[in-house]
Amino acid sequence: MIRLYDTKQHKKVDFQPLRAGAVSMYVCGPTVYNRIHIGNARTFISFDTIRRYLEWRGFDVTFVQNVTDVDDKIIARAAEEGRTAAEVAAEYTEAFIDDMHRAGVADPTIRPKATEEMDAMIALVETLIDKGHAYVEDGDVYFSVRSNPRYGALSGRNIDEMEGGHRELRADADGHASVADRKHDPLDFALWKAAKPGEPSWPSPWGEGRPGWHIECSAMSEKYLGLPFDIHGGGADLVFPHHENECAQSECASGGTFARYWMHSGMLQVNAEKMSKSLGNFLLLHEVLDDVRPSALRMLMLQTHYRSPLDFSVERMNEADSALTRIENAVKNIDWLCSNATDGAPDALDAAALNVKATEAHAAFTDAMDDDFNAPAALGVIFTLVGDANAEVADKSLSVRDAEAAMVVRDKIVELLGVLGIEIVDNQGDGMASDYPVEVIALAADIAGYGGADAMEAVEALLEARKLARSEKDWARADAVRDGLVSLGFVIEDTPQGARVTYEG
Ligand code: AMP
Ligand code: ZN
């Protein structure tokens, strides 16, 4: 049984999806006025991991994520740059999708755009007006917060206490800086905004205008998932006002439950401060990925529980990279030992014990992730398995039977990491040769007459050349190969099974 922390109930609860075997999820997407930073990426990676895990556990997951492609910030950016809001939104929507692909985040099942869903939003606003939860003022439509006795239940706020600080709240509750004096109550927030000159607008029963931010998610989640749906997610900064307002709109319009479980990921911080555009302390995801492997960034993200704040630093990033390298080296080591296993070698491994270790790791990993998606504990299980595998195969020559047993553990390591979205085998299934420096191709061309363009083949050609040189007692040439490889960051070991190369970078 999966248990998860539900923000609304303020505790861990058993997760029982509405339809057995299926999960419907909605995770608020980005406002596309800029490239996303690694704080945004943390939230998207957290929910991608949760989704992958649910799929691995056999659920058929429908994952909806919107793109907010009309908004004050997009309009402001367009005005600054002399472009249309649609051009700005199109550029950053594409950039967002690219960034997500680079970060290894799977595409949502459906990615609706606000500007393409006007009918659904307008219909929802009409329902709220008809039911007495919203009113029209001068082409704007506002939600009447006091018409909803449950308002505040998600974020644990009390309406009357909220009013004390209402000046600040008025700006907050809209999710936008401007405060509309047309509101009947300072707590109310905009569902529809009358068009201002030069702004993008759509026709509506209340005149030309555009939707408020919160109504988008209410309309799109209902349209694509139906109500209620299982999990609503986003960063913890969205609990109030965004999710509180979504919940109020959808529950007042439908008369039933909106989302059955609410999940929120903690903030990524720098020096204990939230990473945000407004504080200027952000690192853009695509720039970080120019320097850091996506799998290492993910390792860093998953080393902290998704609900806890995550302190980002370059040192922690490097540690995560080294941790990943340790796992990769263990896998490469087993691959190498297995590819050199011989029929003649005596059985050196305790195959039964290795099988048990793999099975136990699978169960412990599942327990960790079933407990509110505890990825740090799940990674701990993988590290233990890696340690056990290293200890078992160390300094051994493997028989073909041993290789089979070792592969069970090796495949379990790769499988469990894959569930967390950390891929350590490249697309060709070749091991980690994609990390090899391209310079090795030139080295192989020089010393070994290699004519291709593949780093893995280049290393093989160099090792062949070295073997030949040694058999011919051409020590100078053999040393040239070794020195060349070492200078590029490779380590060469001579073993009874032949020379083996690892790349340490
Ligand atoms: P936005 O485009 O600002 O609506 O943000 C997109 C997503 O990123 C939302 O789910 C936010 O909660 C999330 N987010 C923003 N800043 C951070 C941060 N520093 N750490 C984690 N998530 C964040
Ligand atoms: Zn939303």
XYZ file of C-alpha atoms and ligand atoms in Angstrom:
529
model
C 0.000 0.000 0.000
C 1.369 3.390 -1.013
C 1.111 6.103 1.613
C 1.518 9.759 0.783
C 1.469 13.029 2.627
C -1.716 14.894 1.794
C -1.348 18.646 2.267
C -5.056 19.056 2.945
C -5.223 16.419 5.662
C -1.821 17.470 7.027
C -0.732 13.850 7.388
C 0.339 10.701 5.603
C -2.613 8.716 4.355
C -3.187 5.503 2.402
C -3.342 6.181 -1.302
C -6.387 4.638 -2.917
C -6.991 5.834 -6.458
C -10.523 6.427 -7.611
C -10.274 3.684 -10.244
C -8.308 0.591 -9.259
C -5.101 0.366 -11.264
C -5.268 3.906 -12.659
C -4.038 7.261 -11.366
C -5.061 10.688 -12.637
C -2.587 13.481 -11.836
C -2.454 17.188 -12.528
C 0.735 19.157 -11.886
C 0.712 22.908 -12.523
C 3.064 23.799 -15.353
C 5.219 26.861 -15.936
C 4.336 30.403 -16.873
C 6.303 30.741 -20.091
C 7.969 34.159 -19.933
C 11.507 32.984 -19.247
C 13.704 29.869 -19.169
C 13.027 27.764 -16.081
C 15.473 27.672 -13.180
C 16.604 24.609 -11.246
C 14.080 25.403 -8.486
C 11.244 24.936 -10.974
C 13.062 21.859 -12.238
C 13.083 20.372 -8.743
C 9.303 20.399 -8.624
C 8.988 18.929 -12.119
C 11.604 16.247 -11.384
C 9.877 15.358 -8.082
C 6.555 14.737 -9.774
C 8.185 12.973 -12.713
C 9.776 10.577 -10.224
C 6.442 10.015 -8.465
C 4.784 9.346 -11.788
C 7.516 6.919 -12.910
C 7.252 5.074 -9.626
C 3.467 4.775 -9.871
C 3.882 3.409 -13.395
C 6.485 0.908 -12.230
C 4.029 -0.180 -9.520
C 1.617 -1.017 -12.341
C -0.699 1.986 -12.351
C -1.901 3.416 -15.613
C -1.062 7.089 -14.993
C -2.708 9.968 -16.828
C -0.516 12.981 -16.189
C -1.779 16.415 -17.202
C 0.406 19.513 -17.055
C -0.717 22.885 -18.360
C 1.303 25.666 -19.903
C 0.318 29.141 -18.693
C 0.827 31.011 -21.949
C -1.089 34.195 -21.179
C -0.215 36.202 -18.089
C 0.943 39.653 -16.911
C 4.604 38.634 -16.939
C 4.421 37.369 -20.526
C 2.665 40.562 -21.607
C 5.253 42.712 -19.810
C 8.135 40.855 -21.424
C 6.542 41.151 -24.865
C 6.130 44.916 -24.370
C 9.790 45.273 -23.320
C 10.980 43.354 -26.358
C 8.555 44.798 -28.899
C 7.094 41.382 -29.628
C 3.638 39.896 -29.235
C 2.762 37.949 -26.096
C 2.071 34.944 -28.331
C 5.643 35.092 -29.713
C 7.164 35.259 -26.252
C 4.969 32.400 -25.014
C 5.745 30.224 -28.062
C 9.505 30.717 -27.617
C 9.509 29.796 -23.936
C 7.049 26.936 -24.305
C 9.411 25.330 -26.772
C 12.395 26.078 -24.546
C 10.579 24.569 -21.560
C 9.846 21.348 -23.428
C 13.494 21.158 -24.570
C 14.717 21.745 -21.033
C 12.425 19.000 -19.691
C 13.668 16.561 -22.337
C 17.275 17.348 -21.493
C 16.546 16.849 -17.798
C 15.005 13.431 -18.511
C 11.496 14.459 -17.461
C 8.889 12.455 -19.377
C 6.294 14.303 -21.438
C 2.901 14.605 -19.767
C 0.101 12.537 -21.241
C -1.612 15.813 -22.132
C -0.067 19.302 -22.155
C -2.923 21.798 -22.626
C -2.234 25.481 -23.221
C -4.357 28.132 -21.524
C -4.837 30.109 -24.738
C -6.389 27.055 -26.403
C -8.889 26.361 -23.629
C -10.927 29.567 -23.499
C -14.275 27.798 -23.959
C -13.755 25.554 -20.943
C -12.681 28.505 -18.778
C -15.552 30.719 -19.854
C -18.050 27.901 -19.191
C -16.623 27.410 -15.699
C -16.821 31.129 -14.911
C -20.446 31.166 -16.133
C -21.298 28.276 -13.810
C -19.746 30.132 -10.866
C -21.771 33.259 -11.686
C -24.971 31.192 -12.058
C -24.394 29.542 -8.686
C -23.816 32.850 -6.926
C -20.082 32.330 -6.312
C -18.892 35.033 -8.705
C -19.910 38.503 -9.873
C -19.211 40.776 -12.828
C -17.843 44.310 -12.408
C -17.030 46.377 -15.472
C -16.006 43.456 -17.643
C -14.027 41.786 -14.821
C -15.369 38.718 -13.061
C -14.433 38.014 -9.423
C -14.797 34.985 -7.249
C -16.566 35.716 -4.000
C -14.355 34.083 -1.403
C -16.901 34.402 1.406
C -19.454 32.470 -0.643
C -17.363 29.377 0.007
C -17.444 28.274 3.650
C -14.590 25.814 3.021
C -12.190 28.481 1.759
C -8.860 28.152 3.548
C -9.172 24.407 4.270
C -6.292 23.410 1.975
C -3.776 25.974 3.199
C -5.027 25.855 6.787
C -6.001 29.546 6.826
C -8.905 31.191 8.514
C -10.709 33.804 6.417
C -11.167 36.209 9.291
C -7.514 36.135 10.210
C -6.633 36.631 6.565
C -8.475 39.913 6.437
C -6.187 41.457 9.025
C -3.403 41.542 6.482
C -5.611 42.126 3.528
C -3.578 44.821 1.772
C -0.812 42.378 1.180
C -3.284 39.628 0.545
C -5.110 41.534 -2.134
C -2.014 41.520 -4.220
C -1.322 37.902 -3.297
C -4.759 36.466 -3.797
C -4.809 37.494 -7.424
C -1.420 36.036 -7.953
C -0.648 39.381 -9.604
C 0.613 42.703 -8.384
C -2.253 44.967 -9.386
C -5.097 45.360 -6.928
C -8.556 45.757 -8.401
C -10.729 48.162 -6.516
C -13.764 46.704 -8.169
C -13.778 43.804 -5.782
C -16.656 43.582 -3.340
C -14.348 42.149 -0.746
C -10.567 42.437 -0.567
C -10.316 38.638 -0.361
C -11.962 38.148 -3.760
C -9.849 37.246 -6.761
C -10.203 37.629 -10.526
C -11.631 34.857 -12.677
C -11.712 36.970 -15.822
C -10.003 40.290 -16.534
C -11.374 42.888 -18.929
C -8.922 43.617 -21.757
C -6.635 46.617 -21.461
C -5.540 48.341 -24.682
C -2.826 46.454 -26.507
C -3.189 43.266 -24.454
C -4.144 39.912 -25.908
C -7.844 39.215 -25.388
C -10.607 36.783 -26.200
C -14.356 37.369 -26.573
C -16.526 36.414 -23.604
C -20.070 37.045 -22.315
C -18.522 39.891 -20.245
C -16.680 41.496 -23.160
C -13.135 41.087 -24.471
C -10.733 39.885 -21.827
C -8.488 37.135 -20.580
C -8.657 34.502 -17.852
C -7.200 34.767 -14.364
C -4.377 32.347 -13.585
C -6.251 30.079 -11.175
C -9.252 29.415 -13.425
C -6.965 27.898 -16.071
C -5.980 24.960 -13.938
C -9.533 24.379 -12.679
C -10.832 24.268 -16.253
C -8.034 22.177 -17.751
C -7.846 19.593 -14.971
C -11.597 19.001 -15.103
C -11.660 18.866 -18.894
C -8.860 16.321 -19.217
C -9.218 14.265 -16.037
C -12.825 14.700 -14.901
C -13.737 15.388 -11.282
C -12.630 14.313 -8.860
C -9.161 13.303 -9.973
C -6.564 11.616 -7.815
C -3.497 13.777 -7.255
C -2.954 17.501 -7.616
C 0.645 18.586 -7.344
C 2.927 21.585 -7.504
C 5.573 23.399 -5.507
C 4.757 24.308 -1.906
C 4.666 27.992 -2.882
C 1.503 27.252 -4.870
C -0.576 26.055 -1.892
C -1.739 29.600 -1.288
C -3.239 31.332 -3.076
C -3.104 29.327 -6.312
C -4.278 25.911 -5.151
C -6.638 27.279 -2.524
C -8.296 29.293 -5.283
C -8.356 26.431 -7.786
C -9.987 24.264 -5.144
C -12.567 26.937 -4.267
C -13.515 27.484 -7.908
C -13.791 23.824 -8.823
C -15.615 22.700 -5.691
C -18.097 25.587 -5.795
C -18.813 24.937 -9.476
C -19.082 21.147 -9.256
C -20.496 20.791 -5.756
C -18.112 17.872 -5.197
C -14.459 17.128 -4.487
C -11.807 18.605 -6.788
C -8.563 16.721 -6.093
C -8.587 13.680 -3.812
C -4.960 14.126 -2.676
C -2.807 17.257 -2.654
C 0.954 16.894 -2.914
C 3.526 19.666 -2.674
C 7.261 19.612 -3.164
C 9.630 21.651 -1.017
C 11.555 24.612 -2.293
C 15.035 24.465 -3.720
C 17.076 27.036 -1.845
C 20.413 28.785 -2.065
C 21.903 29.837 1.270
C 18.575 28.996 2.951
C 16.639 31.319 0.629
C 14.110 30.140 -1.959
C 15.525 30.197 -5.483
C 13.322 32.581 -7.427
C 13.365 34.912 -10.362
C 12.480 37.870 -8.169
C 15.385 37.337 -5.743
C 17.806 37.034 -8.648
C 19.508 34.021 -7.016
C 18.567 31.580 -9.739
C 20.489 29.222 -11.975
C 18.789 28.411 -15.235
C 18.289 24.703 -15.850
C 19.695 24.718 -19.376
C 22.872 26.468 -18.226
C 23.380 24.005 -15.396
C 22.882 21.129 -17.849
C 25.665 22.518 -20.028
C 28.037 21.653 -17.168
C 26.359 18.833 -15.326
C 25.044 15.460 -16.443
C 21.230 15.311 -16.177
C 21.482 12.079 -14.215
C 23.805 13.747 -11.677
C 21.416 16.673 -11.256
C 18.627 14.191 -10.678
C 20.751 12.289 -8.180
C 21.218 15.543 -6.268
C 17.504 16.283 -6.355
C 16.554 12.814 -5.133
C 19.056 12.741 -2.290
C 16.639 15.009 -0.407
C 13.033 13.974 0.281
C 10.702 15.764 -2.121
C 8.854 17.575 0.657
C 11.960 18.937 2.405
C 13.733 22.101 1.385
C 16.762 21.301 -0.761
C 19.881 23.388 -0.331
C 21.662 23.671 -3.627
C 25.396 24.197 -3.782
C 28.135 23.363 -6.238
C 29.776 21.115 -3.608
C 26.601 19.085 -3.210
C 26.272 18.889 -6.981
C 29.819 17.501 -7.227
C 29.142 15.004 -4.443
C 26.051 13.798 -6.261
C 28.091 13.415 -9.432
C 30.684 11.319 -7.578
C 27.973 9.177 -6.018
C 26.585 8.495 -9.467
C 30.055 7.682 -10.787
C 30.509 5.113 -7.998
C 27.376 3.304 -9.143
C 28.349 3.547 -12.805
C 31.781 2.136 -12.075
C 30.266 -0.813 -10.230
C 28.006 -1.538 -13.191
C 30.855 -1.159 -15.679
C 33.010 -3.415 -13.567
C 30.394 -6.157 -13.570
C 29.835 -5.697 -17.306
C 33.524 -6.069 -17.924
C 33.918 -9.109 -15.691
C 30.923 -10.735 -17.350
C 32.095 -10.049 -20.877
C 35.368 -11.771 -19.933
C 33.780 -14.699 -18.098
C 35.130 -18.062 -19.190
C 33.766 -21.578 -19.324
C 36.890 -22.870 -17.688
C 36.867 -20.683 -14.567
C 35.656 -22.286 -11.338
C 32.456 -20.812 -9.867
C 33.613 -17.933 -7.660
C 30.355 -16.280 -6.625
C 27.597 -17.326 -4.265
C 24.814 -17.155 -6.847
C 22.020 -17.917 -4.382
C 23.162 -15.172 -2.014
C 23.356 -12.652 -4.860
C 19.818 -13.524 -5.950
C 18.568 -12.971 -2.419
C 20.329 -9.600 -2.276
C 18.654 -8.477 -5.494
C 15.234 -9.622 -4.277
C 15.686 -7.967 -0.893
C 16.800 -4.735 -2.514
C 13.718 -4.750 -4.735
C 11.473 -5.142 -1.666
C 13.300 -2.516 0.403
C 13.246 -0.057 -2.495
C 9.493 -0.584 -2.836
C 8.968 -0.082 0.908
C 10.934 3.166 0.803
C 9.059 4.568 -2.169
C 5.683 3.353 -0.882
C 6.345 5.489 2.183
C 5.579 8.885 0.672
C 8.050 8.413 -2.194
C 11.129 8.384 0.017
C 13.714 8.570 -2.755
C 16.700 9.224 -0.433
C 15.942 5.951 1.373
C 15.410 4.216 -1.977
C 18.815 5.469 -3.159
C 20.283 4.154 0.095
C 18.966 0.691 -0.815
C 20.624 0.938 -4.242
C 23.936 2.007 -2.692
C 23.835 -0.950 -0.338
C 23.255 -3.287 -3.273
C 26.141 -1.661 -5.150
C 28.385 -2.145 -2.106
C 27.351 -5.802 -1.803
C 27.965 -6.388 -5.498
C 31.392 -4.751 -5.353
C 32.380 -6.837 -2.336
C 31.180 -10.061 -3.943
C 32.927 -9.667 -7.295
C 36.116 -7.949 -6.092
C 39.297 -9.507 -7.459
C 37.469 -12.472 -8.958
C 37.557 -14.117 -12.347
C 34.074 -15.155 -13.256
C 32.757 -18.327 -14.743
C 29.834 -18.117 -17.158
C 27.533 -19.216 -14.316
C 28.933 -16.467 -12.077
C 28.270 -13.945 -14.806
C 24.598 -14.854 -14.815
C 24.351 -14.315 -11.068
C 26.262 -11.036 -11.249
C 23.995 -9.824 -14.041
C 20.909 -10.325 -11.861
C 22.322 -7.816 -9.372
C 23.655 -5.505 -12.065
C 20.279 -5.430 -13.829
C 18.473 -4.761 -10.558
C 20.725 -1.753 -9.881
C 20.047 -0.366 -13.358
C 16.296 -1.090 -13.113
C 15.800 0.596 -9.727
C 17.803 3.655 -10.746
C 15.738 3.811 -13.926
C 12.546 3.896 -11.853
C 13.912 7.061 -10.253
C 14.636 8.438 -13.722
C 18.404 8.017 -13.446
C 19.633 6.351 -16.623
C 23.137 4.980 -16.486
C 23.103 3.027 -19.701
C 23.269 5.066 -22.867
C 20.789 4.704 -25.695
C 22.781 2.080 -27.518
C 22.855 -0.041 -24.403
C 26.594 0.248 -24.648
C 27.479 1.088 -21.126
C 28.735 4.540 -20.389
C 30.923 5.137 -23.438
C 28.986 8.306 -24.145
C 31.024 9.902 -21.352
C 34.338 9.190 -23.089
C 36.126 12.317 -24.283
C 36.085 12.819 -28.039
C 39.864 13.407 -28.022
C 40.319 9.660 -27.757
C 39.223 9.370 -31.397
C 42.141 11.522 -32.552
C 44.514 9.583 -30.305
C 43.353 6.312 -31.854
C 43.691 7.753 -35.350
C 47.250 8.782 -34.515
C 48.564 5.702 -32.789
C 46.281 2.899 -33.916
C 45.285 3.998 -37.409
C 41.645 4.117 -36.330
C 39.443 5.668 -39.030
C 36.028 5.849 -37.322
C 34.297 8.425 -35.158
C 33.153 6.420 -32.153
C 34.880 6.920 -28.799
C 34.165 3.393 -27.563
C 35.585 1.825 -30.746
C 38.564 4.160 -30.529
C 39.410 2.842 -27.052
C 39.102 -0.728 -28.306
C 41.399 0.034 -31.245
C 43.968 1.535 -28.878
C 43.875 -1.513 -26.606
C 44.298 -3.808 -29.616
C 47.259 -1.730 -30.779
C 48.813 -1.922 -27.320
C 48.337 -5.682 -27.171
C 49.980 -6.063 -30.553
C 52.853 -3.747 -29.619
C 53.503 -5.728 -26.447
C 53.476 -9.043 -28.293
C 56.021 -7.529 -30.663
C 57.983 -6.153 -27.669
C 57.531 -2.647 -29.095
C 57.497 -1.109 -25.609
C 57.697 2.461 -26.853
C 54.483 2.082 -28.793
C 52.718 0.215 -25.974
C 53.690 2.984 -23.568
C 52.512 5.655 -25.996
C 49.057 4.103 -25.979
C 48.994 3.888 -22.200
C 50.302 7.422 -21.680
C 47.854 8.830 -24.217
C 44.880 7.172 -22.554
C 46.019 8.171 -19.067
C 46.470 11.780 -20.124
C 42.825 11.821 -21.241
C 41.642 10.580 -17.850
C 41.478 6.821 -18.473
C 42.790 4.269 -16.012
C 44.301 1.058 -17.403
C 44.593 -2.094 -15.364
C 46.285 -5.256 -16.561
C 44.368 -8.278 -15.313
C 44.569 -12.000 -16.036
C 41.650 -11.433 -18.446
C 43.537 -8.734 -20.329
C 43.761 -4.976 -20.127
C 40.721 -3.105 -18.891
C 40.029 0.543 -19.162
C 37.856 2.749 -17.003
C 37.246 6.415 -17.539
C 37.423 8.634 -14.483
C 37.303 11.984 -16.270
P 5.997 29.138 -11.931
O 6.324 29.148 -13.389
O 6.600 30.252 -11.165
O 4.497 28.978 -11.674
O 6.682 27.835 -11.302
C 6.550 26.556 -11.858
C 6.691 25.514 -10.764
O 7.952 25.629 -10.105
C 5.642 25.629 -9.662
O 5.173 24.321 -9.320
C 6.406 26.227 -8.499
O 5.868 25.827 -7.265
C 7.768 25.632 -8.701
N 8.860 26.404 -8.062
C 9.142 27.726 -8.182
N 10.243 28.055 -7.460
C 10.674 26.903 -6.876
C 11.779 26.559 -6.009
N 12.681 27.460 -5.617
N 11.899 25.271 -5.615
C 11.007 24.329 -6.006
N 9.960 24.583 -6.825
C 9.787 25.846 -7.268
Zn -2.420 25.398 -11.213
